[in-house]
Tab-separated table of C-alpha atoms in Angstrom:
chain	number	residue	atom	x	y	z
A	1	MET	CA	15.837	10.068	-51.524
A	2	THR	CA	16.834	7.569	-49.012
A	3	ASP	CA	19.016	5.051	-49.822
A	4	SER	CA	17.760	1.846	-49.378
A	5	THR	CA	19.865	0.042	-47.455
A	6	THR	CA	20.097	1.981	-44.573
A	7	PRO	CA	17.532	1.107	-42.173
A	8	PRO	CA	14.958	3.442	-41.108
A	9	THR	CA	15.528	4.536	-37.471
A	10	ALA	CA	13.501	2.938	-35.054
A	11	PRO	CA	10.854	5.907	-33.075
A	12	PRO	CA	12.358	6.764	-29.439
A	13	THR	CA	10.792	4.276	-27.055
A	14	ALA	CA	9.455	5.663	-24.199
A	15	SER	CA	10.644	5.884	-20.596
A	16	PRO	CA	8.611	5.460	-17.114
A	17	SER	CA	10.196	8.123	-16.338
A	18	SER	CA	9.234	10.068	-19.650
A	19	ALA	CA	6.057	8.444	-19.502
A	20	PRO	CA	4.163	11.597	-19.551
A	21	THR	CA	2.114	11.828	-16.096
A	22	SER	CA	-1.391	11.923	-16.017
A	23	LEU	CA	-4.017	13.125	-12.333
A	24	TYR	CA	-3.759	9.157	-11.680
A	25	ALA	CA	-0.487	8.722	-12.405
A	26	VAL	CA	0.973	6.158	-9.818
A	27	PRO	CA	4.416	6.700	-8.435
A	28	ARG	CA	5.538	2.558	-6.873
A	29	PRO	CA	6.553	3.268	-3.519
A	30	ALA	CA	10.888	2.506	-2.833
A	31	GLY	CA	10.994	-1.273	-2.760
A	32	SER	CA	8.056	-1.866	-4.412
A	33	SER	CA	7.721	-4.824	-7.276
A	34	PRO	CA	5.540	-4.714	-10.433
A	35	ASP	CA	5.155	-7.872	-9.936
A	36	ARG	CA	2.863	-8.116	-6.845
A	37	LYS	CA	1.725	-11.497	-5.823
A	38	PRO	CA	-2.243	-11.672	-4.561
A	39	VAL	CA	-2.238	-11.806	-1.218
A	40	THR	CA	-4.617	-13.135	0.648
A	41	LEU	CA	-5.616	-14.014	3.979
A	42	GLN	CA	-2.433	-16.454	5.103
A	43	ARG	CA	-0.358	-13.305	3.594
A	44	LEU	CA	-1.603	-10.858	5.528
A	45	LEU	CA	-2.361	-13.428	8.594
A	46	ASP	CA	2.153	-13.430	8.248
A	47	MET	CA	2.585	-10.224	7.658
A	48	HIS	CA	0.948	-9.118	10.928
A	49	ALA	CA	3.233	-11.747	12.680
A	50	ALA	CA	6.627	-10.636	11.427
A	51	GLY	CA	5.000	-6.885	12.022
A	52	GLU	CA	5.099	-5.513	8.579
A	53	LYS	CA	2.582	-2.425	8.200
A	54	ILE	CA	-1.196	-3.429	6.279
A	55	ALA	CA	-1.979	-0.421	3.463
A	56	MET	CA	-5.340	-0.396	3.252
A	57	LEU	CA	-8.268	2.233	2.132
A	58	THR	CA	-11.802	2.360	0.975
A	59	ALA	CA	-12.458	2.066	-2.666
A	60	TYR	CA	-16.091	1.866	-4.320
A	61	ASP	CA	-15.020	1.075	-8.475
A	62	ALA	CA	-12.143	0.150	-11.120
A	63	THR	CA	-10.313	3.146	-11.656
A	64	PHE	CA	-9.510	4.321	-8.230
A	65	ALA	CA	-8.970	0.245	-6.978
A	66	HIS	CA	-6.295	-0.206	-10.372
A	67	ALA	CA	-4.192	3.242	-8.964
A	68	MET	CA	-4.600	1.782	-5.404
A	69	GLU	CA	-3.310	-1.525	-6.255
A	70	ASP	CA	-0.615	0.233	-8.840
A	71	ALA	CA	0.655	2.484	-5.014
A	72	GLY	CA	1.207	-0.950	-3.475
A	73	VAL	CA	-2.532	-0.871	-1.548
A	74	ASP	CA	-2.343	-4.527	0.238
A	75	SER	CA	-6.397	-4.583	1.011
A	76	ILE	CA	-9.683	-2.832	-0.575
A	77	LEU	CA	-12.137	-2.162	1.301
A	78	ILE	CA	-15.630	-1.591	0.231
A	79	GLY	CA	-16.936	0.970	2.663
A	80	ASP	CA	-20.694	1.147	3.106
A	81	SER	CA	-18.238	5.000	4.305
A	82	LEU	CA	-19.842	5.364	-0.022
A	83	GLY	CA	-22.905	5.836	1.598
A	84	ASN	CA	-21.324	9.246	3.006
A	85	VAL	CA	-19.062	10.188	-0.367
A	86	VAL	CA	-20.702	8.787	-3.066
A	87	GLN	CA	-24.647	9.001	-2.448
A	88	GLY	CA	-25.022	12.503	-0.586
A	89	LEU	CA	-26.256	10.371	2.830
A	90	GLN	CA	-25.950	11.771	6.446
A	91	THR	CA	-25.347	8.072	7.874
A	92	THR	CA	-24.707	5.068	6.767
A	93	VAL	CA	-27.995	3.190	8.274
A	94	PRO	CA	-29.153	3.405	4.241
A	95	VAL	CA	-27.253	1.659	2.340
A	96	THR	CA	-28.624	-1.192	0.988
A	97	LEU	CA	-26.984	-4.872	0.388
A	98	GLU	CA	-27.128	-4.085	-3.522
A	99	ALA	CA	-25.750	-0.758	-3.730
A	100	MET	CA	-22.354	-2.451	-1.325
A	101	VAL	CA	-23.154	-5.856	-4.476
A	102	TYR	CA	-22.793	-2.678	-6.699
A	103	HIS	CA	-19.711	-1.003	-6.244
A	104	THR	CA	-18.318	-4.194	-4.534
A	105	ALA	CA	-17.902	-6.045	-7.703
A	106	ASN	CA	-16.677	-2.781	-9.678
A	107	VAL	CA	-13.615	-2.681	-7.766
A	108	ALA	CA	-13.520	-6.643	-8.014
A	109	ARG	CA	-13.384	-6.511	-11.655
A	110	ALA	CA	-9.697	-4.377	-11.142
A	111	ARG	CA	-8.669	-6.655	-8.393
A	112	ARG	CA	-5.124	-7.984	-9.104
A	113	VAL	CA	-2.958	-8.943	-5.995
A	114	SER	CA	-4.990	-6.591	-2.683
A	115	TRP	CA	-7.203	-8.528	-0.731
A	116	VAL	CA	-11.047	-7.212	-1.045
A	117	ILE	CA	-13.636	-6.065	1.742
A	118	ALA	CA	-16.671	-5.539	1.796
A	119	ASP	CA	-19.724	-4.535	4.574
A	120	LEU	CA	-22.196	-5.711	5.949
A	121	PRO	CA	-24.387	-2.990	5.390
A	122	PHE	CA	-26.795	-1.876	8.297
A	123	GLY	CA	-29.519	-4.536	8.633
A	124	THR	CA	-28.101	-7.105	5.918
A	125	TYR	CA	-26.700	-9.158	9.365
A	126	HIS	CA	-29.092	-8.750	12.710
A	127	GLU	CA	-31.875	-10.703	12.163
A	128	SER	CA	-30.631	-14.517	12.601
A	129	PRO	CA	-26.641	-15.869	10.910
A	130	GLN	CA	-28.534	-17.422	8.371
A	131	VAL	CA	-29.841	-14.214	7.441
A	132	ALA	CA	-26.018	-12.644	7.699
A	133	TRP	CA	-25.448	-15.624	5.736
A	134	LYS	CA	-27.368	-15.595	3.355
A	135	ASN	CA	-26.341	-11.100	2.457
A	136	ALA	CA	-22.352	-12.607	2.736
A	137	MET	CA	-22.639	-15.045	-0.210
A	138	GLN	CA	-23.826	-11.411	-2.886
A	139	LEU	CA	-20.870	-10.430	-1.386
A	140	ALA	CA	-18.834	-12.738	-2.000
A	141	GLN	CA	-20.520	-13.616	-4.855
A	142	ALA	CA	-19.519	-10.313	-6.135
A	143	GLY	CA	-15.672	-10.443	-5.381
A	144	ALA	CA	-15.454	-9.651	-2.095
A	145	HIS	CA	-13.143	-11.687	-0.162
A	146	MET	CA	-13.803	-11.241	2.965
A	147	VAL	CA	-16.688	-9.356	4.677
A	148	LYS	CA	-16.795	-7.409	7.728
A	149	LEU	CA	-19.855	-6.478	10.271
A	150	GLU	CA	-20.124	-4.264	13.611
A	151	GLY	CA	-20.848	-5.320	16.901
A	152	GLY	CA	-19.828	-6.965	20.014
A	153	GLY	CA	-20.685	-9.905	21.582
A	154	TRP	CA	-23.911	-10.483	19.356
A	155	THR	CA	-22.791	-10.443	16.074
A	156	THR	CA	-20.992	-14.014	17.343
A	157	GLU	CA	-22.662	-16.208	16.306
A	158	THR	CA	-22.900	-14.988	12.728
A	159	VAL	CA	-19.324	-15.191	12.693
A	160	ARG	CA	-19.505	-18.454	13.841
A	161	LEU	CA	-21.382	-19.238	10.837
A	162	LEU	CA	-20.026	-17.600	8.158
A	163	THR	CA	-16.389	-19.067	9.122
A	164	GLU	CA	-17.491	-21.851	9.122
A	165	ARG	CA	-19.588	-21.800	5.855
A	166	GLY	CA	-15.825	-20.513	4.533
A	167	ILE	CA	-16.811	-16.368	4.694
A	168	PRO	CA	-13.817	-14.501	6.246
A	169	VAL	CA	-14.950	-11.918	9.063
A	170	CYS	CA	-13.480	-9.031	10.215
A	171	ALA	CA	-15.154	-8.008	13.970
A	172	HIS	CA	-15.242	-3.484	13.478
A	173	LEU	CA	-15.208	-2.211	17.402
A	174	GLY	CA	-14.784	1.232	19.089
A	175	LEU	CA	-17.149	3.611	16.851
A	176	THR	CA	-19.356	1.917	15.295
A	177	PRO	CA	-21.003	4.065	12.651
A	178	GLN	CA	-23.774	2.037	11.505
A	179	THR	CA	-24.836	3.171	15.223
A	180	VAL	CA	-23.442	6.419	15.964
A	181	THR	CA	-26.252	7.624	17.104
A	182	ALA	CA	-27.038	5.371	19.786
A	183	LEU	CA	-23.686	6.057	21.002
A	184	SER	CA	-24.503	9.609	20.694
A	185	GLY	CA	-22.192	10.819	18.068
A	186	PHE	CA	-18.189	10.386	16.931
A	187	LYS	CA	-16.900	10.476	20.254
A	188	VAL	CA	-13.713	8.295	20.886
A	189	GLN	CA	-14.855	4.820	22.173
A	190	GLY	CA	-12.585	2.963	24.805
A	191	ARG	CA	-11.069	5.980	26.953
A	192	ASP	CA	-12.208	4.350	30.210
A	193	GLU	CA	-12.121	1.450	32.003
A	194	ALA	CA	-15.469	0.287	31.811
A	195	GLY	CA	-15.667	0.552	28.530
A	196	ALA	CA	-11.817	-0.808	27.614
A	197	ALA	CA	-12.832	-4.127	29.523
A	198	ARG	CA	-15.876	-4.021	27.302
A	199	ILE	CA	-13.631	-3.859	23.948
A	200	LYS	CA	-11.154	-6.056	25.036
A	201	ALA	CA	-14.292	-8.694	26.202
A	202	HIS	CA	-15.760	-8.797	22.860
A	203	ALA	CA	-12.029	-8.869	20.319
A	204	ARG	CA	-12.019	-12.076	22.848
A	205	GLU	CA	-14.947	-13.637	21.854
A	206	LEU	CA	-15.768	-11.974	18.346
A	207	VAL	CA	-11.292	-13.906	17.555
A	208	ASP	CA	-12.651	-16.964	19.494
A	209	ALA	CA	-15.808	-17.240	17.454
A	210	GLY	CA	-13.089	-17.252	13.980
A	211	ALA	CA	-12.365	-13.508	12.755
A	212	GLN	CA	-9.658	-13.111	11.464
A	213	MET	CA	-9.459	-9.201	11.119
A	214	LEU	CA	-10.650	-6.503	14.090
A	215	LEU	CA	-11.711	-3.368	12.268
A	216	LEU	CA	-10.820	-0.033	15.224
A	217	GLU	CA	-12.356	3.010	15.235
A	218	MET	CA	-11.133	5.863	17.552
A	219	VAL	CA	-10.549	4.459	20.454
A	220	PRO	CA	-7.070	5.078	22.363
A	221	ALA	CA	-3.697	3.620	21.488
A	222	ALA	CA	-2.573	2.624	24.217
A	223	LEU	CA	-5.815	-0.096	24.112
A	224	ALA	CA	-5.831	-0.840	20.223
A	225	GLY	CA	-1.487	-2.010	21.145
A	226	GLU	CA	-2.582	-3.932	23.972
A	227	LEU	CA	-5.092	-5.978	21.260
A	228	THR	CA	-2.947	-6.011	18.980
A	229	ARG	CA	0.229	-8.048	21.069
A	230	SER	CA	-2.923	-9.958	22.246
A	231	LEU	CA	-5.275	-11.215	19.689
A	232	GLY	CA	-3.479	-13.194	17.408
A	233	VAL	CA	-5.102	-11.748	14.039
A	234	PRO	CA	-4.211	-8.558	12.101
A	235	VAL	CA	-5.743	-5.529	13.419
A	236	ILE	CA	-7.028	-2.453	11.559
A	237	GLY	CA	-7.121	0.230	13.110
A	238	ILE	CA	-8.828	4.286	11.541
A	239	GLY	CA	-8.084	6.549	14.742
A	240	ALA	CA	-6.592	3.900	16.945
A	241	GLY	CA	-2.568	4.327	16.065
A	242	ALA	CA	0.107	2.921	15.266
A	243	GLU	CA	0.999	-0.144	17.095
A	244	CYS	CA	-1.812	-1.797	15.116
A	245	SER	CA	-1.072	-4.409	12.545
A	246	GLY	CA	-2.847	-1.568	9.428
A	247	GLN	CA	-3.965	1.345	8.655
A	248	VAL	CA	-7.034	2.567	6.631
A	249	LEU	CA	-8.264	5.415	5.568
A	250	VAL	CA	-12.064	6.536	3.853
A	251	MET	CA	-10.087	7.618	0.547
A	252	HIS	CA	-11.218	10.147	-0.255
A	253	ASP	CA	-10.979	11.925	3.891
A	254	MET	CA	-7.245	10.949	3.154
A	255	LEU	CA	-7.399	12.934	-0.819
A	256	GLY	CA	-8.985	15.912	1.141
A	257	VAL	CA	-11.926	16.137	0.081
A	258	GLY	CA	-14.616	14.388	2.028
A	259	GLY	CA	-16.542	17.893	2.920
A	260	GLY	CA	-17.335	18.670	6.392
A	261	ARG	CA	-15.351	18.343	9.591
A	262	LYS	CA	-12.082	16.522	9.445
A	263	PRO	CA	-11.779	14.205	12.208
A	264	ARG	CA	-8.470	13.975	13.931
A	265	PHE	CA	-6.933	11.208	12.375
A	266	VAL	CA	-7.210	12.016	9.165
A	267	ARG	CA	-4.487	13.271	6.777
A	268	ASP	CA	-4.245	14.805	3.241
A	269	PHE	CA	-2.125	13.115	0.956
A	270	LEU	CA	-2.869	14.977	-2.073
A	271	GLN	CA	-1.999	18.148	-0.332
A	272	GLY	CA	1.745	18.415	-1.633
A	273	ALA	CA	1.834	15.845	-4.450
A	274	GLY	CA	1.031	15.410	-8.249
A	275	SER	CA	-1.350	12.760	-8.880
A	276	ILE	CA	-3.643	10.747	-6.798
A	277	GLY	CA	-1.649	8.167	-7.613
A	278	GLU	CA	1.133	9.383	-6.039
A	279	ALA	CA	-0.959	10.300	-2.743
A	280	PHE	CA	-1.938	6.137	-3.112
A	281	SER	CA	2.263	5.814	-2.667
A	282	ARG	CA	2.888	8.198	0.369
A	283	TYR	CA	0.077	7.040	2.447
A	284	VAL	CA	1.417	3.160	1.509
A	285	THR	CA	5.197	4.519	1.790
A	286	ASP	CA	3.855	6.475	5.176
A	287	VAL	CA	1.633	3.603	6.906
A	288	LYS	CA	4.516	0.404	6.029
A	289	SER	CA	7.565	3.105	7.737
A	290	GLY	CA	4.781	3.521	10.989
A	291	ALA	CA	4.626	7.823	9.913
A	292	PHE	CA	1.981	7.403	9.514
A	293	PRO	CA	-0.392	7.967	11.815
A	294	ALA	CA	1.585	9.970	13.588
A	295	ALA	CA	1.332	11.366	17.575
A	296	GLU	CA	-1.807	14.335	16.397
A	297	HIS	CA	-3.506	11.972	14.479
A	298	THR	CA	-4.361	10.147	17.544
A	299	TYR	CA	-6.499	9.921	20.575
């Protein structure tokens, strides 16, 4: 019989280190805080100015968005790359606005602190700035803080209208997957003098029109570094070298599950990791420290 005067023994409390692990278990990067403040556009601008690297990944649903935030990702991009990695399409051209709105809403429901960017898909901003505004508004209503669009100087007036009406814009230059056929395939852009001059001119036009972020894909590291130092807005690289303000990868690529031929700029962060969450954490740590991208990931 138990002595009624003896208080019952409390069950042991599980510590974080003893908590069961899972496929999505996330070890926090060194120095990260569990009480992170929401990432704002001003915070991203400040990070760029201070030389603090921005870690961005693509996500398309709430579960992975949660895991990325736990790992310390600063920004989540709902990319039209979902056409390739989610829908099984050969290109991003058939991706619809409805699909982008759906997946943006999924990610936005999970969002606590990260800056959410959504792609305007092919054909939704080409007709006129007014049509682009109506479509961008749907992404904003779904939870996007910023929209991304591909293209050079011809998008200037669209960028101007969107920013004037309160929707921040990320301009995507270099390799633009929506028009990859016109570029004769997935080739590095801006390698010759004329190509580099064209990218620099378009970047300046778009920033002057109000673009508050630039994404450079598959351009030489020297060109990306020059633009990062001169433009005054964050420059996010994917295959654009380590001098950019930050990096982005397609989630499926950095987990080694994308299938097909792996681009040079991709590293498999799941290899050697104990969980998907740990892979995300390793990515954040290596982007922040400058360990990624390394020379072998650079053009």
